[in-house]
Every structure is written in C-alpha cells, then in structure tokens.
Amino acid sequence: MKKISLWVAGAMLLWVSSVRAADQKAPAAEEKFDRQFTVVAIEQDGSKFWIPGTLIVKKGDKIKINLINNIKSEPNTHGYAIDAFGIKEIIARGEPKAVTFTADKSGIFTVYCHQHPKHIGGQILVLE
Ligand SMILES: [Cu+2]
C-alpha cells in the first residue's frame, strides 16, 4: 500500500513539474529575429545622425531595429524611414520604438529622416 501511494505521489510530482515547464515555455513563443539593432539619433557639431548609419543584413532575415532619439535640441521628434521596406516611423525623445520587417530583397537601400530630409541619412545593405 505504501509503495503504491509513493508511486502516485511521484507521478503527481512529475505531472506538476511538466505543467510548470509548459508554463515557463510560454514566453519563448515571442517573435524571433535573425538580427537586432539599436540605432540612436544623436547631434554632433550641429549635424543630426542615426548611429550606426549602416546596417548589414542578409536577404530573408527577420529584422528588429530599436530606435532611440537622444537629440536634446528641438524639435522633439525625428523620422526613421526605409522606403524599400515600408518603414516610416516618428520617434520622440524619451520614447523608444521598435520597427520590424523581413529583408525580402537584396541591395543597398536608403535610410533617412523623412521629417527633416537635411539630416544625415544612412543605408541598409541586404546581402544576397
Ligand atoms: Cu530629423
């Protein structure tokens, strides 16, 4: 009798721990990206940049770019646009945003601030 209840208790413990393991796996269902970047807008000697200015990825990569606007002078917002991938975001100082897309074509594509075309832009190089 004791042996049986021990077996039942063991089975219960296994069941409880497997349920727990399943629970812990839940956050892993989060979206996965092949490449992630953090790109920061800064001002230096009167010029405004998104740094790093060049991003290099491979065709087919799922990309996430975290955008932080650290420019202290006015205006409060700057744009981050990549026409080739339909990206057009406005990022306010102190309010980071992320953009995600799949780099589904190879080539060199322009990155720019669509709010202020005079700001120094960059490029994304998508390798074949
Ligand atoms: Cu700007």
Tab-separated table of N, CA, C and O and ligand atoms in Angstrom:
chain	number	residue	atom	x	y	z
A	1	MET	N	0.844	-1.215	0.000
A	1	MET	CA	0.000	0.000	0.000
A	1	MET	C	0.872	1.255	0.000
A	1	MET	O	0.641	2.162	-0.785
A	2	LYS	N	1.874	1.239	0.876
A	2	LYS	CA	2.764	2.392	0.961
A	2	LYS	C	3.488	2.623	-0.365
A	2	LYS	O	3.668	3.745	-0.807
A	3	LYS	N	3.872	1.494	-0.989
A	3	LYS	CA	4.598	1.587	-2.256
A	3	LYS	C	3.735	2.260	-3.318
A	3	LYS	O	4.197	3.089	-4.090
A	4	ILE	N	2.452	1.880	-3.329
A	4	ILE	CA	1.533	2.427	-4.341
A	4	ILE	C	1.357	3.943	-4.135
A	4	ILE	O	1.429	4.714	-5.083
A	5	SER	N	1.146	4.361	-2.877
A	5	SER	CA	0.923	5.804	-2.641
A	5	SER	C	2.183	6.610	-2.973
A	5	SER	O	2.103	7.734	-3.453
A	6	LEU	N	3.338	5.974	-2.754
A	6	LEU	CA	4.599	6.638	-3.108
A	6	LEU	C	4.672	6.819	-4.628
A	6	LEU	O	5.069	7.866	-5.134
A	7	TRP	N	4.238	5.775	-5.328
A	7	TRP	CA	4.242	5.821	-6.795
A	7	TRP	C	3.294	6.913	-7.286
A	7	TRP	O	3.639	7.714	-8.164
A	8	VAL	N	2.117	6.986	-6.673
A	8	VAL	CA	1.121	8.013	-7.047
A	8	VAL	C	1.690	9.406	-6.780
A	8	VAL	O	1.587	10.295	-7.625
A	9	ALA	N	2.333	9.537	-5.616
A	9	ALA	CA	2.914	10.846	-5.275
A	9	ALA	C	3.986	11.222	-6.288
A	9	ALA	O	4.061	12.375	-6.736
A	10	GLY	N	4.786	10.257	-6.692
A	10	GLY	CA	5.836	10.500	-7.685
A	10	GLY	C	5.244	10.914	-9.016
A	10	GLY	O	5.700	11.876	-9.647
A	11	ALA	N	4.190	10.228	-9.420
A	11	ALA	CA	3.528	10.546	-10.692
A	11	ALA	C	2.941	11.952	-10.646
A	11	ALA	O	3.035	12.715	-11.610
A	12	MET	N	2.342	12.292	-9.497
A	12	MET	CA	1.765	13.634	-9.329
A	12	MET	C	2.846	14.711	-9.462
A	12	MET	O	2.658	15.719	-10.129
A	13	LEU	N	3.989	14.424	-8.822
A	13	LEU	CA	5.098	15.380	-8.844
A	13	LEU	C	5.572	15.592	-10.278
A	13	LEU	O	5.794	16.719	-10.711
A	14	LEU	N	5.670	14.493	-11.023
A	14	LEU	CA	6.087	14.576	-12.430
A	14	LEU	C	5.096	15.418	-13.222
A	14	LEU	O	5.465	16.262	-14.027
A	15	TRP	N	3.800	15.158	-12.956
A	15	TRP	CA	2.756	15.862	-13.693
A	15	TRP	C	2.826	17.367	-13.388
A	15	TRP	O	2.825	18.190	-14.291
A	16	VAL	N	2.983	17.696	-12.098
A	16	VAL	CA	3.052	19.101	-11.681
A	16	VAL	C	4.256	19.773	-12.329
A	16	VAL	O	4.144	20.869	-12.874
A	17	SER	N	5.417	19.092	-12.328
A	17	SER	CA	6.614	19.739	-12.888
A	17	SER	C	6.503	19.881	-14.405
A	17	SER	O	6.994	20.840	-14.974
A	18	SER	N	5.802	18.938	-15.073
A	18	SER	CA	5.652	19.093	-16.521
A	18	SER	C	4.713	20.246	-16.848
A	18	SER	O	4.903	20.968	-17.806
A	19	VAL	N	3.697	20.429	-16.013
A	19	VAL	CA	2.787	21.574	-16.211
A	19	VAL	C	3.564	22.872	-16.030
A	19	VAL	O	3.435	23.802	-16.807
A	20	ARG	N	4.404	22.890	-14.990
A	20	ARG	CA	5.226	24.094	-14.743
A	20	ARG	C	6.140	24.385	-15.926
A	20	ARG	O	6.277	25.515	-16.344
A	21	ALA	N	6.789	23.329	-16.451
A	21	ALA	CA	7.702	23.511	-17.582
A	21	ALA	C	6.957	24.105	-18.771
A	21	ALA	O	7.471	24.973	-19.463
A	22	ALA	N	5.726	23.642	-18.986
A	22	ALA	CA	4.927	24.162	-20.101
A	22	ALA	C	4.640	25.645	-19.887
A	22	ALA	O	4.697	26.442	-20.814
A	23	ASP	N	4.353	25.999	-18.630
A	23	ASP	CA	4.092	27.407	-18.311
A	23	ASP	C	5.318	28.269	-18.619
A	23	ASP	O	5.202	29.352	-19.164
A	24	GLN	N	6.486	27.748	-18.235
A	24	GLN	CA	7.699	28.529	-18.407
A	24	GLN	C	8.070	28.699	-19.870
A	24	GLN	O	8.750	29.634	-20.224
A	25	LYS	N	7.587	27.769	-20.710
A	25	LYS	CA	7.903	27.873	-22.130
A	25	LYS	C	7.074	28.960	-22.809
A	25	LYS	O	7.429	29.425	-23.869
A	26	ALA	N	5.962	29.349	-22.204
A	26	ALA	CA	5.039	30.285	-22.849
A	26	ALA	C	5.708	31.564	-23.366
A	26	ALA	O	5.478	31.923	-24.519
A	27	PRO	N	6.575	32.244	-22.581
A	27	PRO	CA	7.163	33.486	-23.097
A	27	PRO	C	8.083	33.252	-24.294
A	27	PRO	O	8.306	34.146	-25.079
A	28	ALA	N	8.607	32.027	-24.440
A	28	ALA	CA	9.516	31.730	-25.546
A	28	ALA	C	8.791	31.774	-26.889
A	28	ALA	O	9.426	31.774	-27.933
A	29	ALA	N	7.462	31.800	-26.849
A	29	ALA	CA	6.688	31.880	-28.090
A	29	ALA	C	6.817	33.272	-28.722
A	29	ALA	O	6.324	33.513	-29.805
A	30	GLU	N	7.499	34.175	-28.020
A	30	GLU	CA	7.762	35.526	-28.519
A	30	GLU	C	8.434	35.471	-29.882
A	30	GLU	O	9.143	34.521	-30.184
A	31	GLU	N	8.237	36.507	-30.682
A	31	GLU	CA	8.787	36.529	-32.034
A	31	GLU	C	10.315	36.474	-32.020
A	31	GLU	O	10.950	37.137	-31.213
A	32	LYS	N	10.867	35.694	-32.919
A	32	LYS	CA	12.334	35.570	-33.007
A	32	LYS	C	12.834	36.386	-34.199
A	32	LYS	O	12.203	36.395	-35.248
A	33	PHE	N	13.984	37.014	-34.029
A	33	PHE	CA	14.558	37.811	-35.099
A	33	PHE	C	15.939	37.282	-35.435
A	33	PHE	O	16.669	36.823	-34.564
A	34	ASP	N	16.304	37.348	-36.714
A	34	ASP	CA	17.638	36.915	-37.125
A	34	ASP	C	18.675	37.954	-36.734
A	34	ASP	O	19.820	37.621	-36.439
A	35	ARG	N	18.275	39.242	-36.791
A	35	ARG	CA	19.204	40.304	-36.440
A	35	ARG	C	18.471	41.423	-35.720
A	35	ARG	O	17.381	41.818	-36.127
A	36	GLN	N	19.102	41.900	-34.635
A	36	GLN	CA	18.530	43.019	-33.901
A	36	GLN	C	19.572	44.120	-33.777
A	36	GLN	O	20.745	43.843	-33.583
A	37	PHE	N	19.109	45.348	-33.920
A	37	PHE	CA	19.990	46.505	-33.821
A	37	PHE	C	19.376	47.514	-32.870
A	37	PHE	O	18.161	47.572	-32.724
A	38	THR	N	20.251	48.318	-32.274
A	38	THR	CA	19.788	49.520	-31.601
A	38	THR	C	20.427	50.691	-32.337
A	38	THR	O	21.646	50.711	-32.535
A	39	VAL	N	19.600	51.593	-32.786
A	39	VAL	CA	20.063	52.728	-33.578
A	39	VAL	C	19.626	54.000	-32.849
A	39	VAL	O	18.469	54.132	-32.458
A	40	VAL	N	20.592	54.899	-32.652
A	40	VAL	CA	20.358	56.063	-31.798
A	40	VAL	C	20.527	57.348	-32.608
A	40	VAL	O	21.504	57.482	-33.360
A	41	ALA	N	19.603	58.262	-32.451
A	41	ALA	CA	19.739	59.579	-33.075
A	41	ALA	C	20.544	60.478	-32.146
A	41	ALA	O	20.212	60.611	-30.964
A	42	ILE	N	21.627	61.052	-32.694
A	42	ILE	CA	22.470	61.954	-31.906
A	42	ILE	C	22.735	63.232	-32.707
A	42	ILE	O	22.544	63.258	-33.928
A	43	GLU	N	23.193	64.243	-31.981
A	43	GLU	CA	23.567	65.503	-32.628
A	43	GLU	C	25.026	65.778	-32.296
A	43	GLU	O	25.449	65.664	-31.138
A	44	GLN	N	25.799	66.081	-33.337
A	44	GLN	CA	27.226	66.369	-33.142
A	44	GLN	C	27.594	67.565	-34.009
A	44	GLN	O	27.394	67.521	-35.226
A	45	ASP	N	28.107	68.611	-33.386
A	45	ASP	CA	28.537	69.813	-34.111
A	45	ASP	C	27.466	70.302	-35.089
A	45	ASP	O	27.757	70.640	-36.237
A	46	GLY	N	26.232	70.274	-34.644
A	46	GLY	CA	25.142	70.823	-35.445
A	46	GLY	C	24.558	69.879	-36.470
A	46	GLY	O	23.591	70.225	-37.152
A	47	SER	N	25.122	68.662	-36.610
A	47	SER	CA	24.571	67.682	-37.550
A	47	SER	C	23.846	66.584	-36.788
A	47	SER	O	24.259	66.207	-35.691
A	48	LYS	N	22.794	66.072	-37.391
A	48	LYS	CA	21.998	65.031	-36.739
A	48	LYS	C	22.124	63.725	-37.508
A	48	LYS	O	22.034	63.711	-38.741
A	49	PHE	N	22.350	62.646	-36.771
A	49	PHE	CA	22.623	61.324	-37.373
A	49	PHE	C	21.801	60.239	-36.671
A	49	PHE	O	21.571	60.337	-35.461
A	50	TRP	N	21.509	59.193	-37.409
A	50	TRP	CA	21.123	57.927	-36.791
A	50	TRP	C	22.384	57.068	-36.797
A	50	TRP	O	22.988	56.847	-37.850
A	51	ILE	N	22.806	56.601	-35.633
A	51	ILE	CA	24.049	55.825	-35.484
A	51	ILE	C	23.724	54.424	-34.959
A	51	ILE	O	23.012	54.332	-33.957
A	52	PRO	N	24.232	53.346	-35.537
A	52	PRO	CA	25.092	53.298	-36.715
A	52	PRO	C	24.318	53.643	-37.991
A	52	PRO	O	23.141	53.351	-38.114
A	53	GLY	N	25.044	54.265	-38.915
A	53	GLY	CA	24.434	54.728	-40.158
A	53	GLY	C	24.268	53.606	-41.175
A	53	GLY	O	23.443	53.715	-42.077
A	54	THR	N	25.067	52.552	-41.041
A	54	THR	CA	24.983	51.435	-41.992
A	54	THR	C	24.632	50.150	-41.246
A	54	THR	O	25.297	49.799	-40.269
A	55	LEU	N	23.591	49.496	-41.712
A	55	LEU	CA	23.208	48.196	-41.162
A	55	LEU	C	23.422	47.154	-42.254
A	55	LEU	O	23.124	47.419	-43.425
A	56	ILE	N	23.961	46.010	-41.884
A	56	ILE	CA	24.218	44.945	-42.855
A	56	ILE	C	23.455	43.697	-42.432
A	56	ILE	O	23.599	43.231	-41.286
A	57	VAL	N	22.648	43.184	-43.343
A	57	VAL	CA	21.829	42.004	-43.052
A	57	VAL	C	21.877	41.074	-44.265
A	57	VAL	O	22.509	41.390	-45.276
A	58	LYS	N	21.208	39.950	-44.138
A	58	LYS	CA	21.121	39.022	-45.262
A	58	LYS	C	19.685	38.958	-45.752
A	58	LYS	O	18.746	39.088	-44.944
A	59	LYS	N	19.542	38.724	-47.035
A	59	LYS	CA	18.207	38.582	-47.621
A	59	LYS	C	17.455	37.466	-46.884
A	59	LYS	O	18.005	36.391	-46.653
A	60	GLY	N	16.221	37.762	-46.533
A	60	GLY	CA	15.396	36.779	-45.823
A	60	GLY	C	15.421	36.939	-44.312
A	60	GLY	O	14.588	36.356	-43.622
A	61	ASP	N	16.362	37.740	-43.789
A	61	ASP	CA	16.445	37.944	-42.340
A	61	ASP	C	15.210	38.670	-41.812
A	61	ASP	O	14.721	39.617	-42.442
A	62	LYS	N	14.763	38.220	-40.644
A	62	LYS	CA	13.752	38.987	-39.901
A	62	LYS	C	14.511	39.971	-39.023
A	62	LYS	O	15.367	39.573	-38.227
A	63	ILE	N	14.213	41.251	-39.172
A	63	ILE	CA	14.999	42.318	-38.554
A	63	ILE	C	14.164	43.053	-37.511
A	63	ILE	O	12.978	43.321	-37.738
A	64	LYS	N	14.828	43.388	-36.422
A	64	LYS	CA	14.216	44.293	-35.438
A	64	LYS	C	15.192	45.429	-35.184
A	64	LYS	O	16.368	45.186	-34.888
A	65	ILE	N	14.732	46.651	-35.337
A	65	ILE	CA	15.572	47.817	-35.070
A	65	ILE	C	14.924	48.616	-33.937
A	65	ILE	O	13.805	49.107	-34.073
A	66	ASN	N	15.643	48.709	-32.837
A	66	ASN	CA	15.199	49.525	-31.707
A	66	ASN	C	15.698	50.944	-31.936
A	66	ASN	O	16.897	51.147	-32.125
A	67	LEU	N	14.805	51.890	-31.935
A	67	LEU	CA	15.148	53.272	-32.270
A	67	LEU	C	15.038	54.159	-31.037
A	67	LEU	O	14.017	54.161	-30.348
A	68	ILE	N	16.117	54.899	-30.772
A	68	ILE	CA	16.169	55.799	-29.615
A	68	ILE	C	16.560	57.188	-30.107
A	68	ILE	O	17.590	57.344	-30.765
A	69	ASN	N	15.746	58.155	-29.798
A	69	ASN	CA	16.042	59.532	-30.178
A	69	ASN	C	16.666	60.248	-28.981
A	69	ASN	O	15.981	60.579	-28.020
A	70	ASN	N	17.986	60.475	-29.065
A	70	ASN	CA	18.713	61.121	-27.960
A	70	ASN	C	19.100	62.560	-28.288
A	70	ASN	O	19.982	63.122	-27.639
A	71	ILE	N	18.483	63.150	-29.289
A	71	ILE	CA	18.831	64.522	-29.672
A	71	ILE	C	18.163	65.491	-28.696
A	71	ILE	O	16.938	65.475	-28.522
A	72	LYS	N	19.002	66.297	-28.040
A	72	LYS	CA	18.490	67.153	-26.965
A	72	LYS	C	17.842	68.440	-27.493
A	72	LYS	O	16.960	68.988	-26.858
A	73	SER	N	18.298	68.893	-28.674
A	73	SER	CA	17.756	70.156	-29.193
A	73	SER	C	16.392	69.921	-29.827
A	73	SER	O	16.000	68.779	-30.099
A	74	GLU	N	15.681	71.017	-30.062
A	74	GLU	CA	14.380	70.917	-30.731
A	74	GLU	C	14.604	70.651	-32.215
A	74	GLU	O	15.646	71.030	-32.752
A	75	PRO	N	13.718	70.031	-32.942
A	75	PRO	CA	12.423	69.534	-32.470
A	75	PRO	C	12.543	68.241	-31.653
A	75	PRO	O	13.597	67.626	-31.615
A	76	ASN	N	11.426	67.873	-31.065
A	76	ASN	CA	11.376	66.737	-30.149
A	76	ASN	C	11.310	65.389	-30.876
A	76	ASN	O	11.538	64.350	-30.274
A	77	THR	N	10.992	65.404	-32.159
A	77	THR	CA	10.819	64.136	-32.887
A	77	THR	C	11.697	64.085	-34.135
A	77	THR	O	12.025	65.114	-34.720
A	78	HIS	N	12.063	62.846	-34.499
A	78	HIS	CA	12.786	62.611	-35.752
A	78	HIS	C	12.220	61.383	-36.434
A	78	HIS	O	11.645	60.497	-35.775
A	79	GLY	N	12.403	61.349	-37.742
A	79	GLY	CA	11.855	60.241	-38.513
A	79	GLY	C	12.902	59.184	-38.798
A	79	GLY	O	14.114	59.457	-38.797
A	80	TYR	N	12.440	57.965	-39.029
A	80	TYR	CA	13.318	56.870	-39.452
A	80	TYR	C	12.571	56.145	-40.558
A	80	TYR	O	11.541	55.490	-40.302
A	81	ALA	N	13.075	56.318	-41.781
A	81	ALA	CA	12.345	55.777	-42.929
A	81	ALA	C	13.255	54.922	-43.805
A	81	ALA	O	14.426	55.264	-44.026
A	82	ILE	N	12.726	53.779	-44.239
A	82	ILE	CA	13.375	52.940	-45.252
A	82	ILE	C	12.270	52.595	-46.252
A	82	ILE	O	11.469	51.683	-46.037
A	83	ASP	N	12.210	53.354	-47.323
A	83	ASP	CA	11.112	53.192	-48.279
A	83	ASP	C	11.031	51.765	-48.821
A	83	ASP	O	9.940	51.232	-49.015
A	84	ALA	N	12.204	51.153	-49.052
A	84	ALA	CA	12.243	49.831	-49.680
A	84	ALA	C	11.480	48.782	-48.865
A	84	ALA	O	11.009	47.788	-49.421
A	85	PHE	N	11.354	49.010	-47.547
A	85	PHE	CA	10.682	48.021	-46.699
A	85	PHE	C	9.457	48.613	-45.998
A	85	PHE	O	8.972	48.044	-45.005
A	86	GLY	N	8.983	49.738	-46.507
A	86	GLY	CA	7.756	50.332	-45.980
A	86	GLY	C	7.872	50.826	-44.542
A	86	GLY	O	6.889	50.857	-43.807
A	87	ILE	N	9.098	51.211	-44.139
A	87	ILE	CA	9.307	51.692	-42.763
A	87	ILE	C	9.213	53.212	-42.756
A	87	ILE	O	9.895	53.891	-43.549
A	88	LYS	N	8.390	53.752	-41.871
A	88	LYS	CA	8.269	55.199	-41.735
A	88	LYS	C	7.768	55.475	-40.322
A	88	LYS	O	6.572	55.378	-40.050
A	89	GLU	N	8.708	55.751	-39.406
A	89	GLU	CA	8.336	55.939	-38.003
A	89	GLU	C	8.781	57.319	-37.534
A	89	GLU	O	9.793	57.844	-37.987
A	90	ILE	N	8.026	57.860	-36.603
A	90	ILE	CA	8.405	59.101	-35.927
A	90	ILE	C	8.797	58.709	-34.504
A	90	ILE	O	8.024	58.030	-33.815
A	91	ILE	N	9.997	59.118	-34.082
A	91	ILE	CA	10.464	58.742	-32.743
A	91	ILE	C	10.673	60.004	-31.918
A	91	ILE	O	11.466	60.881	-32.285
A	92	ALA	N	9.954	60.076	-30.819
A	92	ALA	CA	10.073	61.232	-29.928
A	92	ALA	C	11.192	60.984	-28.918
A	92	ALA	O	11.463	59.841	-28.547
A	93	ARG	N	11.817	62.058	-28.493
A	93	ARG	CA	12.845	61.967	-27.445
A	93	ARG	C	12.229	61.307	-26.209
A	93	ARG	O	11.120	61.656	-25.796
A	94	GLY	N	12.932	60.307	-25.672
A	94	GLY	CA	12.466	59.651	-24.454
A	94	GLY	C	11.402	58.589	-24.680
A	94	GLY	O	10.900	57.996	-23.724
A	95	GLU	N	11.045	58.343	-25.959
A	95	GLU	CA	10.028	57.315	-26.241
A	95	GLU	C	10.532	56.369	-27.324
A	95	GLU	O	10.146	56.487	-28.491
A	96	PRO	N	11.421	55.428	-26.954
A	96	PRO	CA	11.977	54.495	-27.941
A	96	PRO	C	10.871	53.674	-28.615
A	96	PRO	O	9.826	53.429	-28.017
A	97	LYS	N	11.147	53.298	-29.852
A	97	LYS	CA	10.205	52.473	-30.611
A	97	LYS	C	10.997	51.404	-31.334
A	97	LYS	O	12.178	51.591	-31.606
A	98	ALA	N	10.336	50.314	-31.679
A	98	ALA	CA	10.990	49.269	-32.466
A	98	ALA	C	10.261	49.118	-33.797
A	98	ALA	O	9.035	49.224	-33.853
A	99	VAL	N	11.030	48.918	-34.862
A	99	VAL	CA	10.433	48.573	-36.147
A	99	VAL	C	10.883	47.160	-36.502
A	99	VAL	O	11.999	46.755	-36.168
A	100	THR	N	10.012	46.418	-37.150
A	100	THR	CA	10.342	45.048	-37.548
A	100	THR	C	9.940	44.854	-39.000
A	100	THR	O	8.954	45.436	-39.469
A	101	PHE	N	10.728	44.077	-39.694
A	101	PHE	CA	10.407	43.758	-41.088
A	101	PHE	C	11.283	42.594	-41.536
A	101	PHE	O	12.258	42.244	-40.868
A	102	THR	N	10.924	42.017	-42.659
A	102	THR	CA	11.749	40.983	-43.281
A	102	THR	C	12.457	41.602	-44.470
A	102	THR	O	11.817	42.233	-45.317
A	103	ALA	N	13.776	41.440	-44.517
A	103	ALA	CA	14.571	41.987	-45.625
A	103	ALA	C	14.406	41.040	-46.822
A	103	ALA	O	15.217	40.160	-47.052
A	104	ASP	N	13.326	41.221	-47.563
A	104	ASP	CA	12.966	40.242	-48.590
A	104	ASP	C	13.573	40.529	-49.961
A	104	ASP	O	13.236	39.867	-50.929
A	105	LYS	N	14.433	41.535	-50.045
A	105	LYS	CA	15.140	41.785	-51.312
A	105	LYS	C	16.554	42.270	-51.014
A	105	LYS	O	16.790	42.933	-50.000
A	106	SER	N	17.471	41.923	-51.896
A	106	SER	CA	18.858	42.326	-51.684
A	106	SER	C	19.126	43.655	-52.373
A	106	SER	O	18.422	44.051	-53.302
A	107	GLY	N	20.153	44.366	-51.874
A	107	GLY	CA	20.526	45.649	-52.458
A	107	GLY	C	20.965	46.613	-51.378
A	107	GLY	O	21.135	46.231	-50.218
A	108	ILE	N	21.180	47.855	-51.769
A	108	ILE	CA	21.546	48.925	-50.843
A	108	ILE	C	20.382	49.906	-50.823
A	108	ILE	O	19.997	50.423	-51.881
A	109	PHE	N	19.818	50.123	-49.642
A	109	PHE	CA	18.616	50.947	-49.539
A	109	PHE	C	18.840	52.109	-48.578
A	109	PHE	O	19.477	51.948	-47.531
A	110	THR	N	18.287	53.241	-48.939
A	110	THR	CA	18.497	54.468	-48.172
A	110	THR	C	17.683	54.484	-46.880
A	110	THR	O	16.519	54.077	-46.863
A	111	VAL	N	18.328	54.958	-45.833
A	111	VAL	CA	17.679	55.211	-44.540
A	111	VAL	C	17.744	56.718	-44.321
A	111	VAL	O	18.804	57.320	-44.505
A	112	TYR	N	16.637	57.339	-43.945
A	112	TYR	CA	16.650	58.796	-43.789
A	112	TYR	C	15.573	59.250	-42.814
A	112	TYR	O	14.663	58.496	-42.466
A	113	CYS	N	15.728	60.508	-42.395
A	113	CYS	CA	14.708	61.141	-41.544
A	113	CYS	C	13.721	61.829	-42.480
A	113	CYS	O	14.069	62.824	-43.114
A	114	HIS	N	12.516	61.299	-42.578
A	114	HIS	CA	11.533	61.871	-43.504
A	114	HIS	C	10.941	63.176	-42.991
A	114	HIS	O	10.300	63.905	-43.731
A	115	GLN	N	11.192	63.484	-41.711
A	115	GLN	CA	10.717	64.765	-41.186
A	115	GLN	C	11.666	65.892	-41.569
A	115	GLN	O	11.238	67.036	-41.730
A	116	HIS	N	12.954	65.560	-41.637
A	116	HIS	CA	13.971	66.579	-41.904
A	116	HIS	C	14.955	66.002	-42.916
A	116	HIS	O	16.000	65.459	-42.524
A	117	PRO	N	14.646	66.105	-44.197
A	117	PRO	CA	15.492	65.467	-45.225
A	117	PRO	C	16.953	65.921	-45.188
A	117	PRO	O	17.813	65.215	-45.715
A	118	LYS	N	17.249	67.039	-44.543
A	118	LYS	CA	18.642	67.500	-44.486
A	118	LYS	C	19.465	66.727	-43.462
A	118	LYS	O	20.700	66.771	-43.480
A	119	HIS	N	18.812	66.024	-42.550
A	119	HIS	CA	19.565	65.227	-41.571
A	119	HIS	C	20.339	64.138	-42.291
A	119	HIS	O	19.896	63.604	-43.304
A	120	ILE	N	21.504	63.816	-41.728
A	120	ILE	CA	22.388	62.859	-42.399
A	120	ILE	C	21.757	61.461	-42.313
A	120	ILE	O	21.418	60.989	-41.233
A	121	GLY	N	21.608	60.852	-43.477
A	121	GLY	CA	20.965	59.541	-43.538
A	121	GLY	C	21.995	58.417	-43.539
A	121	GLY	O	23.167	58.604	-43.237
A	122	GLY	N	21.534	57.249	-43.867
A	122	GLY	CA	22.409	56.084	-43.903
A	122	GLY	C	21.892	55.096	-44.924
A	122	GLY	O	21.190	55.476	-45.860
A	123	GLN	N	22.272	53.837	-44.743
A	123	GLN	CA	21.833	52.807	-45.675
A	123	GLN	C	21.769	51.454	-44.990
A	123	GLN	O	22.434	51.232	-43.975
A	124	ILE	N	20.935	50.605	-45.569
A	124	ILE	CA	20.903	49.213	-45.131
A	124	ILE	C	21.355	48.379	-46.334
A	124	ILE	O	20.822	48.543	-47.436
A	125	LEU	N	22.362	47.568	-46.084
A	125	LEU	CA	22.904	46.694	-47.127
A	125	LEU	C	22.339	45.287	-46.890
A	125	LEU	O	22.585	44.680	-45.846
A	126	VAL	N	21.571	44.815	-47.830
A	126	VAL	CA	20.983	43.478	-47.730
A	126	VAL	C	21.743	42.560	-48.691
A	126	VAL	O	21.642	42.710	-49.911
A	127	LEU	N	22.504	41.637	-48.122
A	127	LEU	CA	23.314	40.716	-48.925
A	127	LEU	C	22.454	39.611	-49.509
A	127	LEU	O	21.520	39.138	-48.859
A	128	GLU	N	22.790	39.199	-50.706
A	128	GLU	CA	22.036	38.139	-51.400
A	128	GLU	C	22.136	36.813	-50.627
A	128	GLU	O	23.180	36.497	-50.096
B	1	CU	CU	15.076	64.581	-38.089
